Each structure stands twice: as structure tokens, then as C-alpha cells.
Amino acid sequence: MALRNIVLKDDPILRKTSRSVLDFDKKLSDLIDDMIDTMYEADGCGLAAPQVGILRRICIVDVGEGPIEMVNPVIIEESGVQEEAEGCLSLPGEYGVTRRPMKVTVRAQNRKGETFTVSGEGLKARAFCHEIDHLNGILYIDKVIRKD
Ligand code: ZN
């Protein structure tokens, strides 16, 4: 395991669309382990592969329940609305309020390629949406409705 560098706001990689993961190999497993270490080191609750310079559809979220690893994640259900402050490890020190669904269900694969679904509410739902947006080159600042 190793720490990776987190790319910052102006890096054009953050605006690119990530490609699907097709190979569930040791390289993927090592990358996910590195992403988890990097997220904890940076004290974040989520991290997406483009943030460590890899344009692949992989993200991790931990809102205090242990890490959830999502490969090729897709939001398959969402409901409700929340407006809460959001930040990003690639934009240190910045915050803004976004509008997100209150609950989402994500279908993804784990590092072995097995499909699972996971649901989240509140912060967890926000983290899922935020990280999956990264895979499509979207940053939360695109969705800020106010700064307070
Ligand atoms: Zn982010």
C-alpha cells in the first residue's frame, strides 16, 4: 500500500470522463488499497480515481462505517432532497451548499468484479453522488447553490 498524490482543482484530469474497469486484477486491488490509504491520510470521506490521476470508474466512500469500494458504480434509485455544505479533497479549504438527493441506491462491482447494491442516506448519499460525479468530470462547485 502507498499514498498517492491528490490532484488539485485546476488539473484538467478532473474534467475528463473516466473509463469503465474491465480487468479485476491485482493492479486494481492495489489501486483501491492506495486510494483508501490516501483518503484516510487526507481525512476525507470519499475519493475517486481521477483524483489520484487515474481515469477509471472507481471510487471509495467512508462516512464512519468502514470503506465502501465501488467499481463501475451507477446510481439506480434516488429520492428526496437535501441541501448541505460540501467540500472536496481536490479543492482544499473550500465549501459550498449543493442540492442532492436525500437517499440513493448505487449498483457497483467490488474489486473481484462481483455486483452489489448499496444504499445511503444523508451524508452517505451526498458522498456517493459527489464521488460518482468525479467519474464524469463533474465537481461539486458546478452544483453549488449558495455559499454559507
Ligand atoms: Zn471530490
Short mmCIF file of C-alpha atoms and ligand atoms in Angstrom, two decimals:
data_model
loop_
_atom_site.label_atom_id
_atom_site.label_comp_id
_atom_site.label_asym_id
_atom_site.label_seq_id
_atom_site.Cartn_x
_atom_site.Cartn_y
_atom_site.Cartn_z
CA MET A 1 0.00 0.00 0.00
CA ALA A 2 1.13 3.50 -0.70
CA LEU A 3 -0.11 7.03 -0.65
CA ARG A 4 -0.91 8.68 -3.95
CA ASN A 5 -0.89 12.37 -4.73
CA ILE A 6 -4.29 14.03 -4.85
CA VAL A 7 -4.63 16.27 -7.89
CA LEU A 8 -5.96 19.75 -7.31
CA LYS A 9 -8.75 21.87 -8.77
CA ASP A 10 -7.05 23.15 -11.91
CA ASP A 11 -5.76 19.80 -13.11
CA PRO A 12 -7.61 19.04 -16.39
CA ILE A 13 -7.89 15.34 -15.46
CA LEU A 14 -10.67 16.29 -13.03
CA ARG A 15 -12.79 17.36 -16.01
CA LYS A 16 -12.42 14.15 -18.00
CA THR A 17 -14.78 11.19 -18.13
CA SER A 18 -13.39 8.01 -16.62
CA ARG A 19 -13.48 4.70 -18.45
CA SER A 20 -15.10 1.53 -17.14
CA VAL A 21 -12.96 -1.02 -15.34
CA LEU A 22 -12.76 -4.28 -17.28
CA ASP A 23 -9.88 -6.06 -15.55
CA PHE A 24 -10.37 -7.07 -11.94
CA ASP A 25 -6.72 -7.81 -11.33
CA LYS A 26 -4.06 -7.17 -8.72
CA LYS A 27 -3.39 -3.75 -10.18
CA LEU A 28 -6.99 -2.74 -9.44
CA SER A 29 -6.77 -4.15 -5.95
CA ASP A 30 -3.52 -2.27 -5.27
CA LEU A 31 -5.04 0.96 -6.60
CA ILE A 32 -8.10 0.60 -4.33
CA ASP A 33 -5.86 -0.06 -1.30
CA ASP A 34 -3.79 3.01 -2.15
CA MET A 35 -6.94 5.11 -2.58
CA ILE A 36 -8.21 4.04 0.85
CA ASP A 37 -4.87 4.93 2.47
CA THR A 38 -4.79 8.24 0.63
CA MET A 39 -8.35 9.12 1.66
CA TYR A 40 -7.69 8.39 5.34
CA GLU A 41 -4.37 10.26 5.26
CA ALA A 42 -6.19 13.29 3.83
CA ASP A 43 -9.01 12.88 6.37
CA GLY A 44 -11.68 12.70 3.65
CA CYS A 45 -14.91 10.70 3.47
CA GLY A 46 -14.60 9.86 -0.21
CA LEU A 47 -12.13 9.67 -3.07
CA ALA A 48 -12.46 8.95 -6.78
CA ALA A 49 -9.75 7.52 -9.04
CA PRO A 50 -9.39 10.66 -11.21
CA GLN A 51 -8.34 12.49 -8.04
CA VAL A 52 -5.23 10.32 -7.95
CA GLY A 53 -4.70 10.74 -11.68
CA ILE A 54 -6.38 7.53 -12.89
CA LEU A 55 -9.28 7.85 -15.34
CA ARG A 56 -11.10 4.71 -14.29
CA ARG A 57 -14.57 4.32 -12.80
CA ILE A 58 -13.55 3.60 -9.20
CA CYS A 59 -14.45 5.45 -6.04
CA ILE A 60 -14.46 4.86 -2.33
CA VAL A 61 -16.60 6.30 0.44
CA ASP A 62 -16.28 6.03 4.21
CA VAL A 63 -18.69 8.01 6.34
CA GLY A 64 -17.60 6.27 9.53
CA GLU A 65 -18.91 2.78 8.78
CA GLY A 66 -15.78 1.45 7.07
CA PRO A 67 -14.72 1.84 3.44
CA ILE A 68 -17.16 1.09 0.63
CA GLU A 69 -15.34 0.30 -2.61
CA MET A 70 -17.30 0.93 -5.78
CA VAL A 71 -16.09 -0.08 -9.22
CA ASN A 72 -18.21 0.99 -12.21
CA PRO A 73 -20.85 2.49 -9.89
CA VAL A 74 -24.25 3.60 -11.18
CA ILE A 75 -27.00 5.35 -9.23
CA ILE A 76 -30.09 3.24 -9.81
CA GLU A 77 -32.51 4.93 -7.43
CA GLU A 78 -32.76 8.30 -5.75
CA SER A 79 -35.36 10.06 -3.65
CA GLY A 80 -35.86 13.18 -1.59
CA VAL A 81 -33.76 16.33 -1.50
CA GLN A 82 -31.08 17.70 0.82
CA GLU A 83 -29.17 20.94 0.80
CA GLU A 84 -25.93 20.68 2.76
CA ALA A 85 -22.38 22.02 2.69
CA GLU A 86 -19.94 20.01 0.64
CA GLY A 87 -16.19 20.08 0.12
CA CYS A 88 -13.64 18.10 -1.87
CA LEU A 89 -10.09 16.87 -1.23
CA SER A 90 -9.11 18.36 -4.61
CA LEU A 91 -10.36 21.80 -3.51
CA PRO A 92 -8.94 22.13 -0.01
CA GLY A 93 -10.43 24.79 2.23
CA GLU A 94 -13.46 25.45 0.02
CA TYR A 95 -17.08 24.69 0.81
CA GLY A 96 -20.44 25.28 -0.76
CA VAL A 97 -24.01 24.14 -0.36
CA THR A 98 -25.32 21.75 -3.01
CA ARG A 99 -28.70 20.17 -3.65
CA ARG A 100 -28.52 16.37 -3.69
CA PRO A 101 -30.98 13.52 -3.29
CA MET A 102 -31.58 12.53 0.35
CA LYS A 103 -31.35 8.83 -0.44
CA VAL A 104 -29.61 6.97 -3.23
CA THR A 105 -29.04 3.37 -4.15
CA VAL A 106 -25.90 2.52 -6.09
CA ARG A 107 -25.17 -0.60 -8.06
CA ALA A 108 -21.44 -1.29 -8.39
CA GLN A 109 -18.86 -4.03 -8.52
CA ASN A 110 -16.31 -4.88 -5.85
CA ARG A 111 -12.62 -5.44 -6.53
CA LYS A 112 -13.37 -9.03 -7.53
CA GLY A 113 -15.93 -7.97 -10.11
CA GLU A 114 -18.94 -9.10 -8.07
CA THR A 115 -22.01 -6.87 -8.39
CA PHE A 116 -23.66 -5.45 -5.27
CA THR A 117 -26.03 -2.67 -4.36
CA VAL A 118 -25.61 -0.23 -1.50
CA SER A 119 -27.97 2.45 -0.23
CA GLY A 120 -27.16 5.60 1.64
CA GLU A 121 -28.99 8.48 3.23
CA GLY A 122 -27.85 11.98 4.19
CA LEU A 123 -24.06 12.35 4.19
CA LYS A 124 -23.60 8.90 2.69
CA ALA A 125 -25.93 9.72 -0.21
CA ARG A 126 -24.09 13.01 -0.76
CA ALA A 127 -20.75 11.23 -0.77
CA PHE A 128 -21.98 8.66 -3.30
CA CYS A 129 -23.27 11.40 -5.63
CA HIS A 130 -20.11 13.52 -5.21
CA GLU A 131 -17.72 10.66 -5.96
CA ILE A 132 -19.72 9.32 -8.91
CA ASP A 133 -19.81 12.86 -10.33
CA HIS A 134 -15.99 12.80 -10.30
CA LEU A 135 -16.11 9.85 -12.70
CA ASN A 136 -17.99 12.07 -15.14
CA GLY A 137 -15.71 15.09 -14.80
CA ILE A 138 -18.18 16.94 -12.59
CA LEU A 139 -17.07 18.84 -9.48
CA TYR A 140 -19.37 19.87 -6.65
CA ILE A 141 -18.61 23.54 -7.44
CA ASP A 142 -20.67 23.04 -10.60
CA LYS A 143 -23.68 22.42 -8.35
CA VAL A 144 -23.22 24.99 -5.59
CA ILE A 145 -26.44 26.84 -4.93
CA ARG A 146 -25.06 29.09 -2.19
CA LYS A 147 -22.00 29.55 -0.01
CA ASP A 148 -22.88 29.53 3.65
ZN ZN B 1 -14.36 15.47 -4.56
#
